Amino acid sequence: GDSEVMLYAQRSAEGFYQHLGFVPRGEPFEEVGIPHIEMVKAP
C-alpha cells in the first residue's frame, strides 16, 4: 500500500526495526517504566 506504518518500539528493539526499514521519529519516552521510541516506515 501507500500508507506510512508507525509503531512504538521498545528502545531495546530499535535496531531490529531499523533493520526492517523503520526510522526513529521524535523523542524517546517511557511507558510503564520501559523506554520506547516512535518509529515509522515510509511506503
Coordinates of C-alpha atoms in Angstrom, one line a residue, residues 1-38:
G1 CA 0.0 0.0 0.0
D2 CA 0.9 3.6 0.0
S3 CA 0.4 4.3 3.7
E4 CA 3.1 5.1 6.3
V5 CA 3.4 2.4 9.0
M6 CA 4.0 3.7 12.6
L7 CA 4.8 1.8 15.8
Y8 CA 6.1 2.4 19.3
A9 CA 9.1 0.3 19.8
Q10 CA 10.9 -0.6 23.0
R11 CA 14.3 1.0 22.7
S12 CA 15.9 -2.4 23.2
A13 CA 14.3 -3.5 19.9
E14 CA 15.1 -0.3 17.9
G15 CA 17.9 -1.9 15.9
F16 CA 15.6 -4.8 14.9
Y17 CA 13.1 -2.4 13.5
Q18 CA 15.8 -0.3 11.8
H19 CA 16.9 -3.5 10.0
L20 CA 13.3 -3.8 8.7
G21 CA 13.4 -0.2 7.3
F22 CA 11.9 1.7 10.1
V23 CA 13.4 5.0 11.2
P24 CA 13.0 6.7 14.6
R25 CA 10.9 9.8 14.9
G26 CA 10.5 12.2 17.8
E27 CA 11.9 11.9 21.3
P28 CA 12.2 8.7 23.4
F29 CA 9.5 8.3 26.1
E30 CA 8.7 5.8 28.9
E31 CA 5.7 3.6 29.1
V32 CA 5.2 1.6 32.3
G33 CA 8.9 2.3 33.1
I34 CA 10.2 1.0 29.8
P35 CA 11.9 3.3 27.3
H36 CA 10.2 3.5 23.9
I37 CA 10.6 5.4 20.6
E38 CA 8.1 6.1 17.8

